[in-house]
Amino acid sequence: MSRRSGILEFAVLGLLREAPMHGYELRKRLNTSLGIFRAFSYGTLYPCLKTLVANGWLIEEPGSAPEDALAASLAGRRAKIVYRLTAEGKEHFEELLSHTGPDTWEDEHFAARFAFFGQTEREVRMRVLEGRRSRLEERLEKMRASLARTRERLDDYTLELQRHGMESVEREVRWLNELIESERAGRGRQQPSPESAAQQDRTSGATGGLPRYGSAESSGGSSPGPSTPPDPSDDTTK
Protein backbone atom coordinates (compact mmCIF):
# COMPACT_ATOMS: atom_id res chain seq x y z
CA MET A 1 0.00 0.00 0.00
CA SER A 2 1.33 3.41 -0.94
CA ARG A 3 1.56 6.15 1.66
CA ARG A 4 -1.10 8.25 -0.07
CA SER A 5 -3.57 5.36 -0.37
CA GLY A 6 -3.02 4.63 3.33
CA ILE A 7 -3.85 8.26 4.19
CA LEU A 8 -6.98 8.10 2.02
CA GLU A 9 -8.18 4.91 3.72
CA PHE A 10 -7.59 6.51 7.12
CA ALA A 11 -9.57 9.62 6.14
CA VAL A 12 -12.46 7.61 4.67
CA LEU A 13 -12.75 5.49 7.81
CA GLY A 14 -12.66 8.61 9.97
CA LEU A 15 -15.40 10.38 8.01
CA LEU A 16 -17.62 7.30 7.96
CA ARG A 17 -17.20 6.98 11.70
CA GLU A 18 -19.15 10.25 11.90
CA ALA A 19 -22.01 9.02 9.70
CA PRO A 20 -22.73 6.72 6.73
CA MET A 21 -22.31 8.46 3.37
CA HIS A 22 -22.55 7.73 -0.33
CA GLY A 23 -19.54 8.19 -2.56
CA TYR A 24 -20.32 11.69 -3.80
CA GLU A 25 -20.82 12.99 -0.26
CA LEU A 26 -17.57 11.34 0.81
CA ARG A 27 -15.68 12.93 -2.06
CA LYS A 28 -17.15 16.33 -1.22
CA ARG A 29 -16.13 16.01 2.44
CA LEU A 30 -12.63 14.92 1.48
CA ASN A 31 -12.32 17.90 -0.86
CA THR A 32 -13.70 20.54 1.51
CA SER A 33 -12.67 19.28 4.94
CA LEU A 34 -9.33 17.68 4.09
CA GLY A 35 -7.68 19.95 1.55
CA ILE A 36 -4.91 17.45 0.82
CA PHE A 37 -7.44 15.45 -1.22
CA ARG A 38 -8.66 18.31 -3.45
CA ALA A 39 -7.06 16.86 -6.56
CA PHE A 40 -8.11 13.22 -6.23
CA SER A 41 -10.88 11.67 -8.37
CA TYR A 42 -13.61 9.08 -8.20
CA GLY A 43 -11.15 6.78 -9.92
CA THR A 44 -9.07 6.95 -6.73
CA LEU A 45 -11.91 6.87 -4.21
CA TYR A 46 -13.89 3.88 -5.44
CA PRO A 47 -11.01 1.36 -5.50
CA CYS A 48 -10.26 2.50 -1.94
CA LEU A 49 -13.90 1.92 -0.90
CA LYS A 50 -13.94 -1.51 -2.55
CA THR A 51 -10.76 -2.45 -0.67
CA LEU A 52 -12.25 -1.36 2.64
CA VAL A 53 -15.41 -3.36 1.91
CA ALA A 54 -13.33 -6.44 1.01
CA ASN A 55 -11.44 -6.10 4.29
CA GLY A 56 -14.72 -6.09 6.21
CA TRP A 57 -14.28 -2.52 7.46
CA LEU A 58 -17.19 -1.12 5.45
CA ILE A 59 -20.48 -2.45 4.18
CA GLU A 60 -22.50 -1.27 1.20
CA GLU A 61 -26.19 -0.46 1.63
CA PRO A 62 -28.75 0.86 -0.86
CA GLY A 63 -29.76 4.49 -0.42
CA SER A 64 -32.85 4.74 1.78
CA ALA A 65 -34.44 7.99 0.54
CA PRO A 66 -37.62 7.13 -1.44
CA GLU A 67 -37.14 10.07 -3.80
CA ASP A 68 -33.62 8.85 -4.61
CA ALA A 69 -34.91 5.40 -5.41
CA LEU A 70 -37.72 6.82 -7.58
CA ALA A 71 -35.35 9.15 -9.46
CA ALA A 72 -32.92 6.31 -10.04
CA SER A 73 -35.73 4.08 -11.31
CA LEU A 74 -37.02 6.73 -13.72
CA ALA A 75 -33.50 7.31 -15.02
CA GLY A 76 -32.91 3.60 -15.50
CA ARG A 77 -30.27 3.49 -12.80
CA ARG A 78 -29.93 1.69 -9.51
CA ALA A 79 -30.20 3.48 -6.18
CA LYS A 80 -27.06 5.08 -4.77
CA ILE A 81 -24.85 2.99 -2.54
CA VAL A 82 -24.30 4.16 1.03
CA TYR A 83 -21.12 3.12 2.83
CA ARG A 84 -21.33 2.31 6.54
CA LEU A 85 -18.50 1.59 8.99
CA THR A 86 -18.60 -1.88 10.55
CA ALA A 87 -17.60 -2.73 14.11
CA GLU A 88 -14.36 -4.14 12.72
CA GLY A 89 -13.81 -0.93 10.75
CA LYS A 90 -14.31 1.19 13.84
CA GLU A 91 -11.83 -0.95 15.77
CA HIS A 92 -9.32 -0.68 12.93
CA PHE A 93 -9.71 3.10 12.76
CA GLU A 94 -9.19 3.42 16.52
CA GLU A 95 -6.02 1.35 16.15
CA LEU A 96 -4.81 3.70 13.41
CA LEU A 97 -5.59 6.69 15.64
CA SER A 98 -3.22 5.33 18.28
CA HIS A 99 -0.22 5.28 15.91
CA THR A 100 2.41 7.94 16.60
CA GLY A 101 5.29 6.84 14.38
CA PRO A 102 7.37 9.06 12.07
CA ASP A 103 4.89 8.75 9.20
CA THR A 104 2.33 10.69 11.28
CA TRP A 105 4.68 13.69 11.31
CA GLU A 106 4.92 14.01 7.52
CA ASP A 107 3.07 16.81 5.72
CA GLU A 108 0.06 15.02 4.24
CA HIS A 109 -0.35 12.38 6.95
CA PHE A 110 -0.11 14.98 9.72
CA ALA A 111 -2.87 17.09 8.15
CA ALA A 112 -5.16 14.05 8.00
CA ARG A 113 -4.30 13.04 11.57
CA PHE A 114 -4.92 16.56 12.85
CA ALA A 115 -8.34 16.60 11.20
CA PHE A 116 -9.36 13.76 13.52
CA PHE A 117 -7.70 14.99 16.71
CA GLY A 118 -11.17 15.35 18.24
CA GLN A 119 -11.36 11.53 18.22
CA THR A 120 -7.77 11.02 19.41
CA GLU A 121 -6.51 10.46 22.96
CA ARG A 122 -4.69 13.43 24.49
CA GLU A 123 -1.45 11.50 25.01
CA VAL A 124 -1.43 10.47 21.36
CA ARG A 125 -2.13 14.05 20.25
CA MET A 126 0.86 15.22 22.28
CA ARG A 127 3.23 12.65 20.75
CA VAL A 128 2.11 13.49 17.22
CA LEU A 129 2.42 17.25 17.81
CA GLU A 130 5.85 16.93 19.40
CA GLY A 131 7.02 14.61 16.63
CA ARG A 132 5.79 17.03 13.98
CA ARG A 133 7.56 19.93 15.71
CA SER A 134 10.79 17.94 15.91
CA ARG A 135 10.57 17.08 12.21
CA LEU A 136 10.01 20.72 11.24
CA GLU A 137 12.83 21.95 13.47
CA GLU A 138 15.17 19.53 11.67
CA ARG A 139 13.89 20.79 8.33
CA LEU A 140 14.35 24.39 9.39
CA GLU A 141 17.94 23.77 10.48
CA LYS A 142 18.76 22.22 7.11
CA MET A 143 17.14 25.12 5.27
CA ARG A 144 19.17 27.65 7.26
CA ALA A 145 22.39 25.76 6.64
CA SER A 146 21.66 25.50 2.92
CA LEU A 147 20.86 29.20 2.69
CA ALA A 148 24.07 30.14 4.49
CA ARG A 149 26.11 28.07 2.00
CA THR A 150 24.45 29.30 -1.16
CA ARG A 151 23.33 32.85 -0.32
CA GLU A 152 26.03 34.55 -2.41
CA ARG A 153 25.24 32.43 -5.49
CA LEU A 154 21.48 33.07 -5.48
CA ASP A 155 19.70 35.83 -7.36
CA ASP A 156 17.25 38.05 -5.47
CA TYR A 157 14.14 36.11 -6.46
CA THR A 158 15.49 32.68 -5.56
CA LEU A 159 16.77 34.09 -2.28
CA GLU A 160 13.33 35.55 -1.52
CA LEU A 161 11.70 32.21 -2.30
CA GLN A 162 14.03 30.45 0.13
CA ARG A 163 13.25 33.01 2.82
CA HIS A 164 9.53 32.57 2.21
CA GLY A 165 9.88 28.81 2.69
CA MET A 166 11.75 29.29 5.94
CA GLU A 167 9.18 31.74 7.24
CA SER A 168 6.39 29.26 6.49
CA VAL A 169 8.13 26.55 8.49
CA GLU A 170 8.87 28.98 11.33
CA ARG A 171 5.18 29.96 11.49
CA GLU A 172 4.12 26.34 11.75
CA VAL A 173 6.65 25.68 14.51
CA ARG A 174 5.22 28.61 16.48
CA TRP A 175 1.71 27.28 15.89
CA LEU A 176 2.75 23.83 17.11
CA ASN A 177 4.38 25.36 20.21
CA GLU A 178 1.07 27.03 21.05
CA LEU A 179 -0.89 23.80 20.57
CA ILE A 180 1.56 21.79 22.66
CA GLU A 181 1.51 24.35 25.46
CA SER A 182 -2.28 24.31 25.41
CA GLU A 183 -2.35 20.51 25.62
CA ARG A 184 0.14 20.49 28.47
CA ALA A 185 -1.93 23.03 30.38
CA GLY A 186 -5.03 20.91 29.90
CA ARG A 187 -6.66 23.51 27.67
CA GLY A 188 -7.16 21.23 24.67
CA ARG A 189 -10.12 22.22 22.59
CA GLN A 190 -13.39 20.60 23.50
CA GLN A 191 -14.28 18.52 20.48
CA PRO A 192 -17.80 17.34 19.60
CA SER A 193 -18.63 13.67 19.29
CA PRO A 194 -18.42 12.17 15.78
CA GLU A 195 -22.22 12.25 15.53
CA SER A 196 -22.59 15.90 16.55
CA ALA A 197 -19.61 16.90 14.40
CA ALA A 198 -21.26 15.31 11.38
CA GLN A 199 -24.52 17.15 12.08
CA GLN A 200 -22.65 20.45 12.49
CA ASP A 201 -20.82 19.95 9.21
CA ARG A 202 -24.06 19.26 7.35
CA THR A 203 -25.80 22.32 8.75
CA SER A 204 -23.06 24.95 8.97
CA GLY A 205 -20.29 23.78 6.64
CA ALA A 206 -17.75 23.36 9.46
CA THR A 207 -14.38 21.97 8.47
CA GLY A 208 -13.81 19.80 11.53
CA GLY A 209 -11.02 21.78 13.17
CA LEU A 210 -8.40 21.52 10.47
CA PRO A 211 -4.97 23.12 10.91
CA ARG A 212 -5.02 26.71 9.73
CA TYR A 213 -1.71 26.40 7.90
CA GLY A 214 -3.39 24.03 5.47
CA SER A 215 -6.19 26.40 4.54
CA ALA A 216 -6.36 28.32 1.29
CA GLU A 217 -6.07 31.64 3.14
CA SER A 218 -2.89 30.82 5.01
CA SER A 219 -1.18 28.96 2.18
CA GLY A 220 -1.76 31.68 -0.35
CA GLY A 221 -3.85 29.45 -2.61
CA SER A 222 -7.28 30.23 -3.95
CA SER A 223 -10.40 28.95 -2.31
CA PRO A 224 -11.94 25.89 -3.93
CA GLY A 225 -14.64 26.73 -6.44
CA PRO A 226 -18.27 25.69 -6.26
CA SER A 227 -18.76 21.96 -6.01
CA THR A 228 -19.70 20.36 -9.29
CA PRO A 229 -23.01 18.51 -9.53
CA PRO A 230 -22.76 14.74 -9.11
CA ASP A 231 -22.41 12.59 -12.16
CA PRO A 232 -25.67 10.62 -12.58
CA SER A 233 -23.60 7.45 -12.88
CA ASP A 234 -21.84 7.92 -9.56
CA ASP A 235 -22.47 5.75 -6.48
CA THR A 236 -24.33 2.98 -8.26
CA THR A 237 -23.75 -0.66 -8.13
CA LYS A 238 -21.73 -1.97 -11.00
C-alpha positions as a LaTeX table, in Angstrom:
\begin{tabular}{lrrr}
\hline
Residue & $x$ (\AA) & $y$ (\AA) & $z$ (\AA) \\
\hline
Met1 & 0.00 & 0.00 & 0.00 \\
Ser2 & 1.33 & 3.41 & $-0.94$ \\
Arg3 & 1.56 & 6.15 & 1.66 \\
Arg4 & $-1.10$ & 8.25 & $-0.07$ \\
Ser5 & $-3.57$ & 5.36 & $-0.37$ \\
Gly6 & $-3.02$ & 4.63 & 3.33 \\
Ile7 & $-3.85$ & 8.26 & 4.19 \\
Leu8 & $-6.98$ & 8.10 & 2.02 \\
Glu9 & $-8.18$ & 4.91 & 3.72 \\
Phe10 & $-7.59$ & 6.51 & 7.12 \\
Ala11 & $-9.57$ & 9.62 & 6.14 \\
Val12 & $-12.46$ & 7.61 & 4.67 \\
Leu13 & $-12.75$ & 5.49 & 7.81 \\
Gly14 & $-12.66$ & 8.61 & 9.97 \\
Leu15 & $-15.40$ & 10.38 & 8.01 \\
Leu16 & $-17.62$ & 7.30 & 7.96 \\
Arg17 & $-17.20$ & 6.98 & 11.70 \\
Glu18 & $-19.15$ & 10.25 & 11.90 \\
Ala19 & $-22.01$ & 9.02 & 9.70 \\
Pro20 & $-22.73$ & 6.72 & 6.73 \\
Met21 & $-22.31$ & 8.46 & 3.37 \\
His22 & $-22.55$ & 7.73 & $-0.33$ \\
Gly23 & $-19.54$ & 8.19 & $-2.56$ \\
Tyr24 & $-20.32$ & 11.69 & $-3.80$ \\
Glu25 & $-20.82$ & 12.99 & $-0.26$ \\
Leu26 & $-17.57$ & 11.34 & 0.81 \\
Arg27 & $-15.68$ & 12.93 & $-2.06$ \\
Lys28 & $-17.15$ & 16.33 & $-1.22$ \\
Arg29 & $-16.13$ & 16.01 & 2.44 \\
Leu30 & $-12.63$ & 14.92 & 1.48 \\
Asn31 & $-12.32$ & 17.90 & $-0.86$ \\
Thr32 & $-13.70$ & 20.54 & 1.51 \\
Ser33 & $-12.67$ & 19.28 & 4.94 \\
Leu34 & $-9.33$ & 17.68 & 4.09 \\
Gly35 & $-7.68$ & 19.95 & 1.55 \\
Ile36 & $-4.91$ & 17.45 & 0.82 \\
Phe37 & $-7.44$ & 15.45 & $-1.22$ \\
Arg38 & $-8.66$ & 18.31 & $-3.45$ \\
Ala39 & $-7.06$ & 16.86 & $-6.56$ \\
Phe40 & $-8.11$ & 13.22 & $-6.23$ \\
Ser41 & $-10.88$ & 11.67 & $-8.37$ \\
Tyr42 & $-13.61$ & 9.08 & $-8.20$ \\
Gly43 & $-11.15$ & 6.78 & $-9.92$ \\
Thr44 & $-9.07$ & 6.95 & $-6.73$ \\
Leu45 & $-11.91$ & 6.87 & $-4.21$ \\
Tyr46 & $-13.89$ & 3.88 & $-5.44$ \\
Pro47 & $-11.01$ & 1.36 & $-5.50$ \\
Cys48 & $-10.26$ & 2.50 & $-1.94$ \\
Leu49 & $-13.90$ & 1.92 & $-0.90$ \\
Lys50 & $-13.94$ & $-1.51$ & $-2.55$ \\
Thr51 & $-10.76$ & $-2.45$ & $-0.67$ \\
Leu52 & $-12.25$ & $-1.36$ & 2.64 \\
Val53 & $-15.41$ & $-3.36$ & 1.91 \\
Ala54 & $-13.33$ & $-6.44$ & 1.01 \\
Asn55 & $-11.44$ & $-6.10$ & 4.29 \\
Gly56 & $-14.72$ & $-6.09$ & 6.21 \\
Trp57 & $-14.28$ & $-2.52$ & 7.46 \\
Leu58 & $-17.19$ & $-1.12$ & 5.45 \\
Ile59 & $-20.48$ & $-2.45$ & 4.18 \\
Glu60 & $-22.50$ & $-1.27$ & 1.20 \\
Glu61 & $-26.19$ & $-0.46$ & 1.63 \\
Pro62 & $-28.75$ & 0.86 & $-0.86$ \\
Gly63 & $-29.76$ & 4.49 & $-0.42$ \\
Ser64 & $-32.85$ & 4.74 & 1.78 \\
Ala65 & $-34.44$ & 7.99 & 0.54 \\
Pro66 & $-37.62$ & 7.13 & $-1.44$ \\
Glu67 & $-37.14$ & 10.07 & $-3.80$ \\
Asp68 & $-33.62$ & 8.85 & $-4.61$ \\
Ala69 & $-34.91$ & 5.40 & $-5.41$ \\
Leu70 & $-37.72$ & 6.82 & $-7.58$ \\
Ala71 & $-35.35$ & 9.15 & $-9.46$ \\
Ala72 & $-32.92$ & 6.31 & $-10.04$ \\
Ser73 & $-35.73$ & 4.08 & $-11.31$ \\
Leu74 & $-37.02$ & 6.73 & $-13.72$ \\
Ala75 & $-33.50$ & 7.31 & $-15.02$ \\
Gly76 & $-32.91$ & 3.60 & $-15.50$ \\
Arg77 & $-30.27$ & 3.49 & $-12.80$ \\
Arg78 & $-29.93$ & 1.69 & $-9.51$ \\
Ala79 & $-30.20$ & 3.48 & $-6.18$ \\
Lys80 & $-27.06$ & 5.08 & $-4.77$ \\
Ile81 & $-24.85$ & 2.99 & $-2.54$ \\
Val82 & $-24.30$ & 4.16 & 1.03 \\
Tyr83 & $-21.12$ & 3.12 & 2.83 \\
Arg84 & $-21.33$ & 2.31 & 6.54 \\
Leu85 & $-18.50$ & 1.59 & 8.99 \\
Thr86 & $-18.60$ & $-1.88$ & 10.55 \\
Ala87 & $-17.60$ & $-2.73$ & 14.11 \\
Glu88 & $-14.36$ & $-4.14$ & 12.72 \\
Gly89 & $-13.81$ & $-0.93$ & 10.75 \\
Lys90 & $-14.31$ & 1.19 & 13.84 \\
Glu91 & $-11.83$ & $-0.95$ & 15.77 \\
His92 & $-9.32$ & $-0.68$ & 12.93 \\
Phe93 & $-9.71$ & 3.10 & 12.76 \\
Glu94 & $-9.19$ & 3.42 & 16.52 \\
Glu95 & $-6.02$ & 1.35 & 16.15 \\
Leu96 & $-4.81$ & 3.70 & 13.41 \\
Leu97 & $-5.59$ & 6.69 & 15.64 \\
Ser98 & $-3.22$ & 5.33 & 18.28 \\
His99 & $-0.22$ & 5.28 & 15.91 \\
Thr100 & 2.41 & 7.94 & 16.60 \\
Gly101 & 5.29 & 6.84 & 14.38 \\
Pro102 & 7.37 & 9.06 & 12.07 \\
Asp103 & 4.89 & 8.75 & 9.20 \\
Thr104 & 2.33 & 10.69 & 11.28 \\
Trp105 & 4.68 & 13.69 & 11.31 \\
Glu106 & 4.92 & 14.01 & 7.52 \\
Asp107 & 3.07 & 16.81 & 5.72 \\
Glu108 & 0.06 & 15.02 & 4.24 \\
His109 & $-0.35$ & 12.38 & 6.95 \\
Phe110 & $-0.11$ & 14.98 & 9.72 \\
Ala111 & $-2.87$ & 17.09 & 8.15 \\
Ala112 & $-5.16$ & 14.05 & 8.00 \\
Arg113 & $-4.30$ & 13.04 & 11.57 \\
Phe114 & $-4.92$ & 16.56 & 12.85 \\
Ala115 & $-8.34$ & 16.60 & 11.20 \\
Phe116 & $-9.36$ & 13.76 & 13.52 \\
Phe117 & $-7.70$ & 14.99 & 16.71 \\
Gly118 & $-11.17$ & 15.35 & 18.24 \\
Gln119 & $-11.36$ & 11.53 & 18.22 \\
Thr120 & $-7.77$ & 11.02 & 19.41 \\
Glu121 & $-6.51$ & 10.46 & 22.96 \\
Arg122 & $-4.69$ & 13.43 & 24.49 \\
Glu123 & $-1.45$ & 11.50 & 25.01 \\
Val124 & $-1.43$ & 10.47 & 21.36 \\
Arg125 & $-2.13$ & 14.05 & 20.25 \\
Met126 & 0.86 & 15.22 & 22.28 \\
Arg127 & 3.23 & 12.65 & 20.75 \\
Val128 & 2.11 & 13.49 & 17.22 \\
Leu129 & 2.42 & 17.25 & 17.81 \\
Glu130 & 5.85 & 16.93 & 19.40 \\
Gly131 & 7.02 & 14.61 & 16.63 \\
Arg132 & 5.79 & 17.03 & 13.98 \\
Arg133 & 7.56 & 19.93 & 15.71 \\
Ser134 & 10.79 & 17.94 & 15.91 \\
Arg135 & 10.57 & 17.08 & 12.21 \\
Leu136 & 10.01 & 20.72 & 11.24 \\
Glu137 & 12.83 & 21.95 & 13.47 \\
Glu138 & 15.17 & 19.53 & 11.67 \\
Arg139 & 13.89 & 20.79 & 8.33 \\
Leu140 & 14.35 & 24.39 & 9.39 \\
Glu141 & 17.94 & 23.77 & 10.48 \\
Lys142 & 18.76 & 22.22 & 7.11 \\
Met143 & 17.14 & 25.12 & 5.27 \\
Arg144 & 19.17 & 27.65 & 7.26 \\
Ala145 & 22.39 & 25.76 & 6.64 \\
Ser146 & 21.66 & 25.50 & 2.92 \\
Leu147 & 20.86 & 29.20 & 2.69 \\
Ala148 & 24.07 & 30.14 & 4.49 \\
Arg149 & 26.11 & 28.07 & 2.00 \\
Thr150 & 24.45 & 29.30 & $-1.16$ \\
Arg151 & 23.33 & 32.85 & $-0.32$ \\
Glu152 & 26.03 & 34.55 & $-2.41$ \\
Arg153 & 25.24 & 32.43 & $-5.49$ \\
Leu154 & 21.48 & 33.07 & $-5.48$ \\
Asp155 & 19.70 & 35.83 & $-7.36$ \\
Asp156 & 17.25 & 38.05 & $-5.47$ \\
Tyr157 & 14.14 & 36.11 & $-6.46$ \\
Thr158 & 15.49 & 32.68 & $-5.56$ \\
Leu159 & 16.77 & 34.09 & $-2.28$ \\
Glu160 & 13.33 & 35.55 & $-1.52$ \\
Leu161 & 11.70 & 32.21 & $-2.30$ \\
Gln162 & 14.03 & 30.45 & 0.13 \\
Arg163 & 13.25 & 33.01 & 2.82 \\
His164 & 9.53 & 32.57 & 2.21 \\
Gly165 & 9.88 & 28.81 & 2.69 \\
Met166 & 11.75 & 29.29 & 5.94 \\
Glu167 & 9.18 & 31.74 & 7.24 \\
Ser168 & 6.39 & 29.26 & 6.49 \\
Val169 & 8.13 & 26.55 & 8.49 \\
Glu170 & 8.87 & 28.98 & 11.33 \\
Arg171 & 5.18 & 29.96 & 11.49 \\
Glu172 & 4.12 & 26.34 & 11.75 \\
Val173 & 6.65 & 25.68 & 14.51 \\
Arg174 & 5.22 & 28.61 & 16.48 \\
Trp175 & 1.71 & 27.28 & 15.89 \\
Leu176 & 2.75 & 23.83 & 17.11 \\
Asn177 & 4.38 & 25.36 & 20.21 \\
Glu178 & 1.07 & 27.03 & 21.05 \\
Leu179 & $-0.89$ & 23.80 & 20.57 \\
Ile180 & 1.56 & 21.79 & 22.66 \\
Glu181 & 1.51 & 24.35 & 25.46 \\
Ser182 & $-2.28$ & 24.31 & 25.41 \\
Glu183 & $-2.35$ & 20.51 & 25.62 \\
Arg184 & 0.14 & 20.49 & 28.47 \\
Ala185 & $-1.93$ & 23.03 & 30.38 \\
Gly186 & $-5.03$ & 20.91 & 29.90 \\
Arg187 & $-6.66$ & 23.51 & 27.67 \\
Gly188 & $-7.16$ & 21.23 & 24.67 \\
Arg189 & $-10.12$ & 22.22 & 22.59 \\
Gln190 & $-13.39$ & 20.60 & 23.50 \\
Gln191 & $-14.28$ & 18.52 & 20.48 \\
Pro192 & $-17.80$ & 17.34 & 19.60 \\
Ser193 & $-18.63$ & 13.67 & 19.29 \\
Pro194 & $-18.42$ & 12.17 & 15.78 \\
Glu195 & $-22.22$ & 12.25 & 15.53 \\
Ser196 & $-22.59$ & 15.90 & 16.55 \\
Ala197 & $-19.61$ & 16.90 & 14.40 \\
Ala198 & $-21.26$ & 15.31 & 11.38 \\
Gln199 & $-24.52$ & 17.15 & 12.08 \\
Gln200 & $-22.65$ & 20.45 & 12.49 \\
Asp201 & $-20.82$ & 19.95 & 9.21 \\
Arg202 & $-24.06$ & 19.26 & 7.35 \\
Thr203 & $-25.80$ & 22.32 & 8.75 \\
Ser204 & $-23.06$ & 24.95 & 8.97 \\
Gly205 & $-20.29$ & 23.78 & 6.64 \\
Ala206 & $-17.75$ & 23.36 & 9.46 \\
Thr207 & $-14.38$ & 21.97 & 8.47 \\
Gly208 & $-13.81$ & 19.80 & 11.53 \\
Gly209 & $-11.02$ & 21.78 & 13.17 \\
Leu210 & $-8.40$ & 21.52 & 10.47 \\
Pro211 & $-4.97$ & 23.12 & 10.91 \\
Arg212 & $-5.02$ & 26.71 & 9.73 \\
Tyr213 & $-1.71$ & 26.40 & 7.90 \\
Gly214 & $-3.39$ & 24.03 & 5.47 \\
Ser215 & $-6.19$ & 26.40 & 4.54 \\
Ala216 & $-6.36$ & 28.32 & 1.29 \\
Glu217 & $-6.07$ & 31.64 & 3.14 \\
Ser218 & $-2.89$ & 30.82 & 5.01 \\
Ser219 & $-1.18$ & 28.96 & 2.18 \\
Gly220 & $-1.76$ & 31.68 & $-0.35$ \\
Gly221 & $-3.85$ & 29.45 & $-2.61$ \\
Ser222 & $-7.28$ & 30.23 & $-3.95$ \\
Ser223 & $-10.40$ & 28.95 & $-2.31$ \\
Pro224 & $-11.94$ & 25.89 & $-3.93$ \\
Gly225 & $-14.64$ & 26.73 & $-6.44$ \\
Pro226 & $-18.27$ & 25.69 & $-6.26$ \\
Ser227 & $-18.76$ & 21.96 & $-6.01$ \\
Thr228 & $-19.70$ & 20.36 & $-9.29$ \\
Pro229 & $-23.01$ & 18.51 & $-9.53$ \\
Pro230 & $-22.76$ & 14.74 & $-9.11$ \\
Asp231 & $-22.41$ & 12.59 & $-12.16$ \\
Pro232 & $-25.67$ & 10.62 & $-12.58$ \\
Ser233 & $-23.60$ & 7.45 & $-12.88$ \\
Asp234 & $-21.84$ & 7.92 & $-9.56$ \\
Asp235 & $-22.47$ & 5.75 & $-6.48$ \\
Thr236 & $-24.33$ & 2.98 & $-8.26$ \\
Thr237 & $-23.75$ & $-0.66$ & $-8.13$ \\
Lys238 & $-21.73$ & $-1.97$ & $-11.00$ \\
\hline
\end{tabular}
